[in-house]
Every structure is written in C-alpha cells, then in structure tokens.
Coordinates of C-alpha atoms in Angstrom, one line a residue:
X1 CA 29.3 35.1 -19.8
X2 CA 28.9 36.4 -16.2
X3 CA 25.6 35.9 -16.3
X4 CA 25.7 32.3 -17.6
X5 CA 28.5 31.8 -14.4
X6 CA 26.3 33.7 -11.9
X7 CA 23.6 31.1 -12.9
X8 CA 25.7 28.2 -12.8
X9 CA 27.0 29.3 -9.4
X10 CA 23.9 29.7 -8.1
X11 CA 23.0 25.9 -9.0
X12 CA 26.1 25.1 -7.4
X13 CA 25.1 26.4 -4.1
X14 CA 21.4 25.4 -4.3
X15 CA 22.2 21.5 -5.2
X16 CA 25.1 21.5 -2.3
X17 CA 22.4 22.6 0.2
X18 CA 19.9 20.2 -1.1
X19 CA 22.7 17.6 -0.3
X20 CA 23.6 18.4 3.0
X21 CA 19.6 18.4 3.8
X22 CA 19.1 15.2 2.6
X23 CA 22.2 13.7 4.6
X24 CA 20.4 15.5 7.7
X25 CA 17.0 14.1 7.0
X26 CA 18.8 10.5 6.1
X27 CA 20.6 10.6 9.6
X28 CA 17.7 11.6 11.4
X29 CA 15.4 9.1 9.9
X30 CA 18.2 6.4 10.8
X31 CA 18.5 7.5 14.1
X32 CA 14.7 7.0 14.8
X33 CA 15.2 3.8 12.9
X34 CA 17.9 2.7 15.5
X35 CA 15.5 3.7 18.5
X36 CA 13.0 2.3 17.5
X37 CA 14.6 -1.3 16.5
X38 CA 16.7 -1.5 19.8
X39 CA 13.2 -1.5 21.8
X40 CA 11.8 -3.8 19.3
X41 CA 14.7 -6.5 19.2
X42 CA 15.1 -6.1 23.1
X43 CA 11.3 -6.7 23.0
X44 CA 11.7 -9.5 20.6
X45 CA 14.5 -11.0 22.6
X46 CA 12.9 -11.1 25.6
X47 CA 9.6 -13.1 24.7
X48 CA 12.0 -15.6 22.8
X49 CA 12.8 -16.5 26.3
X50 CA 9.7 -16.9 27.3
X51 CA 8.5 -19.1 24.6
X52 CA 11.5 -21.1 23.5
X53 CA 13.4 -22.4 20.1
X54 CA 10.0 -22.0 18.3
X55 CA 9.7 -18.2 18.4
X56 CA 12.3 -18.2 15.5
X57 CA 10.9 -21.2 13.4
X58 CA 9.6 -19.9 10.2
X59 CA 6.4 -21.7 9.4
X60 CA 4.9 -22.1 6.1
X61 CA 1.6 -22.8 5.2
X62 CA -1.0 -24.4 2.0
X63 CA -3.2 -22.7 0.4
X64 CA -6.3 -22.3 2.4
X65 CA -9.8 -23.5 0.9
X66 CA -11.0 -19.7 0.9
X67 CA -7.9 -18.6 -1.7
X68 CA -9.3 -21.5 -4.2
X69 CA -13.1 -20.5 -3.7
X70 CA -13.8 -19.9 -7.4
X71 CA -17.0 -17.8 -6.3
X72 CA -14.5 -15.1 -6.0
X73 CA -13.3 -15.3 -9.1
X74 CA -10.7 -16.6 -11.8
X75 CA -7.1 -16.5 -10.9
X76 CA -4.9 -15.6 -14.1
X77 CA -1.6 -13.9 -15.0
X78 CA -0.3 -11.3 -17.4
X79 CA 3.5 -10.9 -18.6
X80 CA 4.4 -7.6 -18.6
X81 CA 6.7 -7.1 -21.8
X82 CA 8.4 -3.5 -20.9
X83 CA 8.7 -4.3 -17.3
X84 CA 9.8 -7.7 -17.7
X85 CA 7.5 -9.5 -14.5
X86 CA 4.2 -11.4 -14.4
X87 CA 1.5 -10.1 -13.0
X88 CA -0.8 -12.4 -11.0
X89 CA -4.6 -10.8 -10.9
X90 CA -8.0 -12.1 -9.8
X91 CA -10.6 -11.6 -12.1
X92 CA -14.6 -11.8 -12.3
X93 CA -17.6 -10.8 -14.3
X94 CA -17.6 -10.2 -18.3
X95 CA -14.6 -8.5 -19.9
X96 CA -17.0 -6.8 -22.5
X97 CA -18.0 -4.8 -19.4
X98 CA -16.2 -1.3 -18.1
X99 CA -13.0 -2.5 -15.9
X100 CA -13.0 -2.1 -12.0
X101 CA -9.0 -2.3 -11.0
X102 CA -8.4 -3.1 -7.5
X103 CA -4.9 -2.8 -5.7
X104 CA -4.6 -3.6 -2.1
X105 CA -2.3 -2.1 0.0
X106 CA 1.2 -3.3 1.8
X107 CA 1.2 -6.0 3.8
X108 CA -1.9 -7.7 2.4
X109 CA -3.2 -9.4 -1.0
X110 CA -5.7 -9.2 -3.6
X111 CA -7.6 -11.4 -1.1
X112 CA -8.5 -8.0 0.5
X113 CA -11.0 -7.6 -2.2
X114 CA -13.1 -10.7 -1.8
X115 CA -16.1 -8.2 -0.9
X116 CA -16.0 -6.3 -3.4
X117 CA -15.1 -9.0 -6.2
X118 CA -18.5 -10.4 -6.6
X119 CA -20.4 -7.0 -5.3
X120 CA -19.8 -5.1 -8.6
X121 CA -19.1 -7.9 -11.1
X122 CA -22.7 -7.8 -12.4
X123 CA -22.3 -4.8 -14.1
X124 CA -18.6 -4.4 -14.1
X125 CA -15.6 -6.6 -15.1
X126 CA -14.0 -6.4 -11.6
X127 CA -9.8 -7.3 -11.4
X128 CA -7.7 -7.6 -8.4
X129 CA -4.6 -7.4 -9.1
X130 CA -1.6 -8.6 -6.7
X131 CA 1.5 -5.9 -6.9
X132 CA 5.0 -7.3 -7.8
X133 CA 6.6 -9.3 -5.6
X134 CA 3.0 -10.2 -3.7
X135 CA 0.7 -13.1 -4.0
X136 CA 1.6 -15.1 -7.2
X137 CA 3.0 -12.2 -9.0
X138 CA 6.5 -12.5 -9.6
X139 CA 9.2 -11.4 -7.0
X140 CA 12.6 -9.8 -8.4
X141 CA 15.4 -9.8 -6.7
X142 CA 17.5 -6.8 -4.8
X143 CA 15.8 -4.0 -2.9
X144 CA 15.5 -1.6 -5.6
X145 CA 13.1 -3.6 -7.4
X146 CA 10.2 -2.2 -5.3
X147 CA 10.5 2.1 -6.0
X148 CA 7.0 3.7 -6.3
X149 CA 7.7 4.6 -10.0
X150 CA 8.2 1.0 -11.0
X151 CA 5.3 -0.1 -9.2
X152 CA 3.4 2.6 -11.2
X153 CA 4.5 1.7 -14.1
X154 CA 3.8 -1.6 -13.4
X155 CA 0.1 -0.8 -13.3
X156 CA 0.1 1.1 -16.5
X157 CA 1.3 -1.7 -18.6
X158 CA -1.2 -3.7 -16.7
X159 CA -4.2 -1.5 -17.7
X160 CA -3.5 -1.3 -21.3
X161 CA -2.4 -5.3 -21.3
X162 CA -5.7 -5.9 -20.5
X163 CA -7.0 -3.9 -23.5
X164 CA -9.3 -1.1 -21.8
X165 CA -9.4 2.1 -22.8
X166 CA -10.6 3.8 -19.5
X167 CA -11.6 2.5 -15.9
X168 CA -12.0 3.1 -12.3
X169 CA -9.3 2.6 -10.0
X170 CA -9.7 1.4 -6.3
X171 CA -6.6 1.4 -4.2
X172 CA -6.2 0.7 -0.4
X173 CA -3.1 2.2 1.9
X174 CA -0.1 1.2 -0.7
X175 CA -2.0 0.9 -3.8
X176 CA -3.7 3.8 -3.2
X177 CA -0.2 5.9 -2.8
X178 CA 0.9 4.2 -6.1
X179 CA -2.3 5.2 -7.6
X180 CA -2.3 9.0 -6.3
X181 CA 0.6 9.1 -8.7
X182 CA -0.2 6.3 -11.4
X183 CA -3.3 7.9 -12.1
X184 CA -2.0 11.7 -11.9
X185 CA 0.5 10.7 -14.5
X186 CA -1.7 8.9 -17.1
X187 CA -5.2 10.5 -16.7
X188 CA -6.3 9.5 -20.2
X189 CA -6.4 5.5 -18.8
X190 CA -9.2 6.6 -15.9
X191 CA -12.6 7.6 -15.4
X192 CA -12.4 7.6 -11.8
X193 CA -10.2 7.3 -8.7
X194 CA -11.5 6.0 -5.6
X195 CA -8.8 6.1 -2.7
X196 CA -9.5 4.4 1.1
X197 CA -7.2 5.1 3.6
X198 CA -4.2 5.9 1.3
X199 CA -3.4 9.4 1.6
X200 CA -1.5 11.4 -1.3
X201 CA 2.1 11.3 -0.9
X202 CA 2.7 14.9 -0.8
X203 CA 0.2 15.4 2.0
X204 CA 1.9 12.6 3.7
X205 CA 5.1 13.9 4.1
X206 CA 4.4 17.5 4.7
X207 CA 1.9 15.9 7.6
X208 CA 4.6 13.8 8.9
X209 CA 7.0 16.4 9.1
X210 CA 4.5 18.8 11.1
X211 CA 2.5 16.0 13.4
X212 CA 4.0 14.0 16.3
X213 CA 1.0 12.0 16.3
X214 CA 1.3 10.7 12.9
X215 CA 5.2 9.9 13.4
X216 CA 3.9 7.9 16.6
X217 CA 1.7 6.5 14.2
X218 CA 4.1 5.8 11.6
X219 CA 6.7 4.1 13.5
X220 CA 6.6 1.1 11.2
X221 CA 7.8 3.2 8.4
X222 CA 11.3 4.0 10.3
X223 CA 11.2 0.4 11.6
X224 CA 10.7 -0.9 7.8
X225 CA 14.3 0.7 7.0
X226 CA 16.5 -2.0 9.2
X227 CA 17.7 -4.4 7.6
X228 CA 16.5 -8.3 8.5
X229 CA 15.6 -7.3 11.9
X230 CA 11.7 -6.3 10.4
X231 CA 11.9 -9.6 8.3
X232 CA 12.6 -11.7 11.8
X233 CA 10.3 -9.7 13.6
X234 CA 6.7 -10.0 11.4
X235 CA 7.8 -13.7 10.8
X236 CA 8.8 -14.4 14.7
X237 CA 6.1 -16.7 16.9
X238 CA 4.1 -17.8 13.8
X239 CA 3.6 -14.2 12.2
X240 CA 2.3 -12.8 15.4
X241 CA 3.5 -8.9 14.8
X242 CA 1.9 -9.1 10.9
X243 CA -1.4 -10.7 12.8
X244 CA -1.4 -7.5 15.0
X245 CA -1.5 -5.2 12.0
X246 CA -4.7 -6.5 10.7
X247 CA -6.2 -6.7 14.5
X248 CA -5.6 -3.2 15.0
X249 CA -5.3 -4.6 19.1
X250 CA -7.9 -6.5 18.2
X251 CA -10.7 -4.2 17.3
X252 CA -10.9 -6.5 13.5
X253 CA -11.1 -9.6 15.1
X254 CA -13.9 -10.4 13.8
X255 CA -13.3 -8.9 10.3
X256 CA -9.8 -11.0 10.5
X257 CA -11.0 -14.8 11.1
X258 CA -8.9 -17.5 11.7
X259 CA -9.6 -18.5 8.1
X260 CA -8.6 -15.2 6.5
X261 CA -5.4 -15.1 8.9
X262 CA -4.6 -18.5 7.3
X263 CA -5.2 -17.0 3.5
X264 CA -2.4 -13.7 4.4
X265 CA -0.4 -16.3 6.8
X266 CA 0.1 -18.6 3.5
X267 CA 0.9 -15.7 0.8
X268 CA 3.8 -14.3 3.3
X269 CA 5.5 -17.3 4.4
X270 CA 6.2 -18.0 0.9
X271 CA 10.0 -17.1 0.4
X272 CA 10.9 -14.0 0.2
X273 CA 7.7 -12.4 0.4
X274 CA 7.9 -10.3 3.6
X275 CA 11.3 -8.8 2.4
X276 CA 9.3 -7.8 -0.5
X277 CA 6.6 -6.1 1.5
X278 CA 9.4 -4.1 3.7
X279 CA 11.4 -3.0 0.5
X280 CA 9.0 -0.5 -0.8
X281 CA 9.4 1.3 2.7
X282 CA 13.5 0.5 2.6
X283 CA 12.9 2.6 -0.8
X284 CA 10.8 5.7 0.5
X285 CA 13.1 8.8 -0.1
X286 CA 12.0 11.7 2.9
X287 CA 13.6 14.2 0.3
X288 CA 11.8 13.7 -2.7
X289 CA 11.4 15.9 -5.4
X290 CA 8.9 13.3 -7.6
X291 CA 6.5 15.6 -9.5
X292 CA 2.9 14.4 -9.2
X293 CA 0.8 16.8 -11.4
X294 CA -2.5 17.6 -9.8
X295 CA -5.3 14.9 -9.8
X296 CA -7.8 15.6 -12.5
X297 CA -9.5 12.4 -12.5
X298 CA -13.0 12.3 -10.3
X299 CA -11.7 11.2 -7.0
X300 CA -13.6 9.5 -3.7
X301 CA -11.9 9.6 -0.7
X302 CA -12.9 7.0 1.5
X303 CA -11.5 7.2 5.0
X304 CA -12.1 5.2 8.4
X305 CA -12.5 7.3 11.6
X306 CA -10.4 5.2 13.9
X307 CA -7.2 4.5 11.9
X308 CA -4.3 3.3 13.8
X309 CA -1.3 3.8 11.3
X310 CA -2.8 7.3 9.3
X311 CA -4.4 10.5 10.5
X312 CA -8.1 11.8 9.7
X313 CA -6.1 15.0 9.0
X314 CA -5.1 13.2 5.8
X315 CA -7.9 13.1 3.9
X316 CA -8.5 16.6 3.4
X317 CA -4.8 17.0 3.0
X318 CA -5.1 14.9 0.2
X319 CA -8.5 16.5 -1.2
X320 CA -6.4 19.8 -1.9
X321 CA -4.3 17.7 -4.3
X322 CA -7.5 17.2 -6.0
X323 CA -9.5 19.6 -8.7
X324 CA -13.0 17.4 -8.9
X325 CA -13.1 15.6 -5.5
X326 CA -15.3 14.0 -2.3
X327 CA -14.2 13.1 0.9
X328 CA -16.0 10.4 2.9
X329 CA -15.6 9.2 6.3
X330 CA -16.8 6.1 7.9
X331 CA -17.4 6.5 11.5
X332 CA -15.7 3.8 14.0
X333 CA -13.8 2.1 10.7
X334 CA -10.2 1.7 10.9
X335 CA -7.7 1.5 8.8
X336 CA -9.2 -2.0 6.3
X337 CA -12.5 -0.3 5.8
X338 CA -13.1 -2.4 2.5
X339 CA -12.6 -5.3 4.8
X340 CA -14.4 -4.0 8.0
X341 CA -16.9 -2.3 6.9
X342 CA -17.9 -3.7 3.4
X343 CA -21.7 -3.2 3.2
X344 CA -21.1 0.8 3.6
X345 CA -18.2 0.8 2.1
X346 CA -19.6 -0.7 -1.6
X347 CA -22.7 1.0 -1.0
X348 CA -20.6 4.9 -1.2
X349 CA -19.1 3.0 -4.4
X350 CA -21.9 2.4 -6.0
X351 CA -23.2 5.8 -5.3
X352 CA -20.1 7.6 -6.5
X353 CA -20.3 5.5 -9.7
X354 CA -23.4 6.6 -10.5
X355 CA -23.0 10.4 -9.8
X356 CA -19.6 10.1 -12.1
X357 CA -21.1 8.2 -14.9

C-alpha cells in the first residue's frame, strides 16, 4: 500500500511541475507574441496612413488561367468517411502506376507542385493534394479543426481512399512536419519519404529552444498566435505581407511571377482561408509530449542553403531522427526549392528513386 501511495505521490508532484512549465512556456510564448504584434500593428497602422481607405479593403480574385491549365493535371475530390471533410487533390498520369503524394506546405497550395506534376507522371501516378481547409478542400469551422494529428490523419484516410498499398511521400515546410509524423506512425503505407525544407518536429523545437537565430527566424510562428491581427495583416494592401513570404525580399521574384502571385492571391482571398492557414500555428503546443517513433521509412532530405524562415542546422537535426537516411543541400536555394530550383530539385528525386527501388 505504501508503495502504491509513494508512486501515486510521485505522479502527483511530476504532473504539477509539468503544469506549471507549461503555464511558463505559454506566458513566455505570449509575451513574444505581444512584442512582436505591437511592432507589427504599429507598423501596419502607420502605412495605412500613408496609403489610405484601401489598405484595409479585402480583395478577391478569379481563378487565374494557370489554375485551370489541364496540362497540369485533373482536379478531383475525395470524401473522407472517418474524418468527415473532402479532400480536393490534383491528379496526373495512370492510376495503375506506383503513387507519388505531394503535400505542400503552409501558406501555399497544391499549385506549388506544377513542376513536379507532369515531371514524374510518365512513370508515376503523381497527386497533389490540398490540406484541409486549403485550396478546394473543405474548410471546418473553429480553430481546433487544424491540430497536426488531424491533419495526419487526414492524409492516412487519403492514401488508402485512393486504394494504394505503398507510395512515396513528398512534403514541403508544413506538409513535410505532418508527414515526419504521418509517415512515422503508419510505415506499412510508404516506400519512401522525401522531405524539403520541413524539418522533424522534435528537432524543431529542441533547436528553437537552443538558437536565437532560428527564434529571429521564426517570428511568424509567435505572430501566428494573435488573434485577427495576423488575418488583417497578410490580407492588408492587397496581400502584400503573404507576397513577401514567397519573395523571400525578393530573391524568388522571378520564381514568383505575377501570374503565380495571382494563382496563391485567388486561393487565400477565398473566405476564411487565411484564418485557416494561421490556425495550425494558433494550435502548435511548445510543451508537447506527441510520440513520433523513429523514422524507418527511406528518407531524402532536401534542404536549400539560403532559407529565410528555417536553419541549415535543421537538416541534420532531423537526419538523427532517421535510421536509413540522405541529406541533400542545394546551394543558394531558399526556402521553396521545389519552386526555385526545380530542374535540380526533380533531378535528386529521380535519383533517390532509383537508388530506393
């Protein structure tokens, strides 16, 4: 009996300091928040001066002539029975061939993949696939509608709705996180994980905690957990904050034409869809304890040099969570390497396919 009370006691005292940390970590994070949004909406405030009424009008777009271009492929949708949303996806090349999944990351579309699309669709049936809430997919209501674990189940469903026993995963910044952990957890569905610039989120926090630089880097993050304020902000002066992620101060501007600015300008004027984007970081918990087992799957790290929002250190961060794994930089890319550097970046695909087959 004293032994069974010692135990209990000890639990006690172990889950009341596990409390009080994460009310420590959760003020702290808010009062970066805080900072961070005051300079921001003073910021914000200011240029509305400048500019006038419009820097508040919210602007909505059509559907550009590059979203409909059916050389990139079929647009079609899967109801998700056990999740209970629809799924939009872009598909192309023969469904009797091995399946190519492709997740982009936050803040962007399945439009991310149009190089990549037709590239491997000759000998692959290649899917893009548009998270919830993004793109067509559907977007549920209320904040906690967009955890990590529902995205990843999300996916799950996905893959066996569309009837494949195995395939390779490709994920970019966000999709990539949600498959470090989707793929971790159901190892039986993959043959191969290829990640690019999405780094495990284990080696994420522990960096984060550890690296000025990276919390510099990840100021966004603590911005993201204000309410409306981030909403106004990326919508404010026709989307010109959201425009300066993709520039990266401008070194994409010639990845990020006018055109595809247009196709991402269209998707996240539609209503609700920047609150959707913002609510997965609203639902990132500093303290968690999720369990990610380690990855077993053969796994490509892809990683440009000159990434604004994530360290290099990263990468080989992540590798350690890895048992079978490459890491693979691409000098002078940033942080939309499928985008910005396409040509090199299919050709390391291609070649880790074929070491992996």
């Amino acid at each position: 009996m004293e032994v069974v009370f010692a135990k209990w006691l000890a639990r006690s005292v172990i889950s009341k300091r596990i409390r009080k940390k994460k009310v420590v970590v959760r003020c702290i994070t808010l009062f970066i928040s805080l900072c961070i949004s005051l300079v921001i909406a003073a910021n914000l405030f200011y240029r509305r001066l400048k500019v006038g009424r419009d820097f508040f009008r919210m602007k909505t777009y059509v559907a550009p002539q590059s979203l409909l271009d059916s050389e990139l492929g079929i647009h079609n949708y899967i109801y998700l029975k056990n999740q209970g949303i629809k799924l939009h996806y872009v598909e192309k090349g023969d469904r009797c061939k091995p399946l190519i999944l492709l997740v982009h990351g936050f803040y962007e579309s399945w439009f991310s993949w149009r190089h990549q699309l037709g590239e491997f669709s000759a000998d692959y049936w290649v899917v893009a696939v548009s998270l919830r809430g993004y793109d067509d997919s559907d977007k549920p209501s209320g904040t906690s509608e967009y955890t990590l674990m529902k995205m990843v189940e999300d996916l799950r469903e996905f893959v066996l709705a569309l009837g494949k026993d195995k395939c390779t995963f490709i994920g970019h910044d966000g999709g990539a996180v949600v498959g470090w952990v989707l793929v971790s957890k159901y190892p039986d569905l993959f043959e191969r994980f290829i990640t690019c610039n999405g780094s495990h989120p284990f080696a994420y926090k522990t960096h984060l905690k550890k690296s000025f630089k990276q919390m510099k880097k990840s100021w966004y993050v603590f911005f993201n957990q204000m309410p409306y304020l981030p909403e106004l902000c990326f919508a404010a002066n026709d989307y010109e904050l959201l425009c300066r992620f993709y520039y990266e101060d401008n070194e994409n501007s010639e990845t990020f034409t006018d055109e595809v600015i247009q196709a991402y300008k269209y998707y996240f004027s539609q209503k609700g869809a920047l609150t959707v984007a913002v609510n997965f970081y609203r639902n990132i918990d500093f303290m968690s304890s999720l369990q990610i087992p380690k990855m077993r799957i053969p796994t490509l790290i892809i990683w440009g040099t000159e990434n604004k929002f994530l360290d290099k250190e990263l990468a080989k961060l992540s590798a350690r969570e890895c048992e079978d794994v490459q890491v693979k930089y691409i000098d002078g890319a940033g942080h939309f390497v499928q985008q910005q550097e396409p040509v090199y970046f299919n050709k390391l695909i291609w070649e880790y396919i074929s070491i992996t087959q």
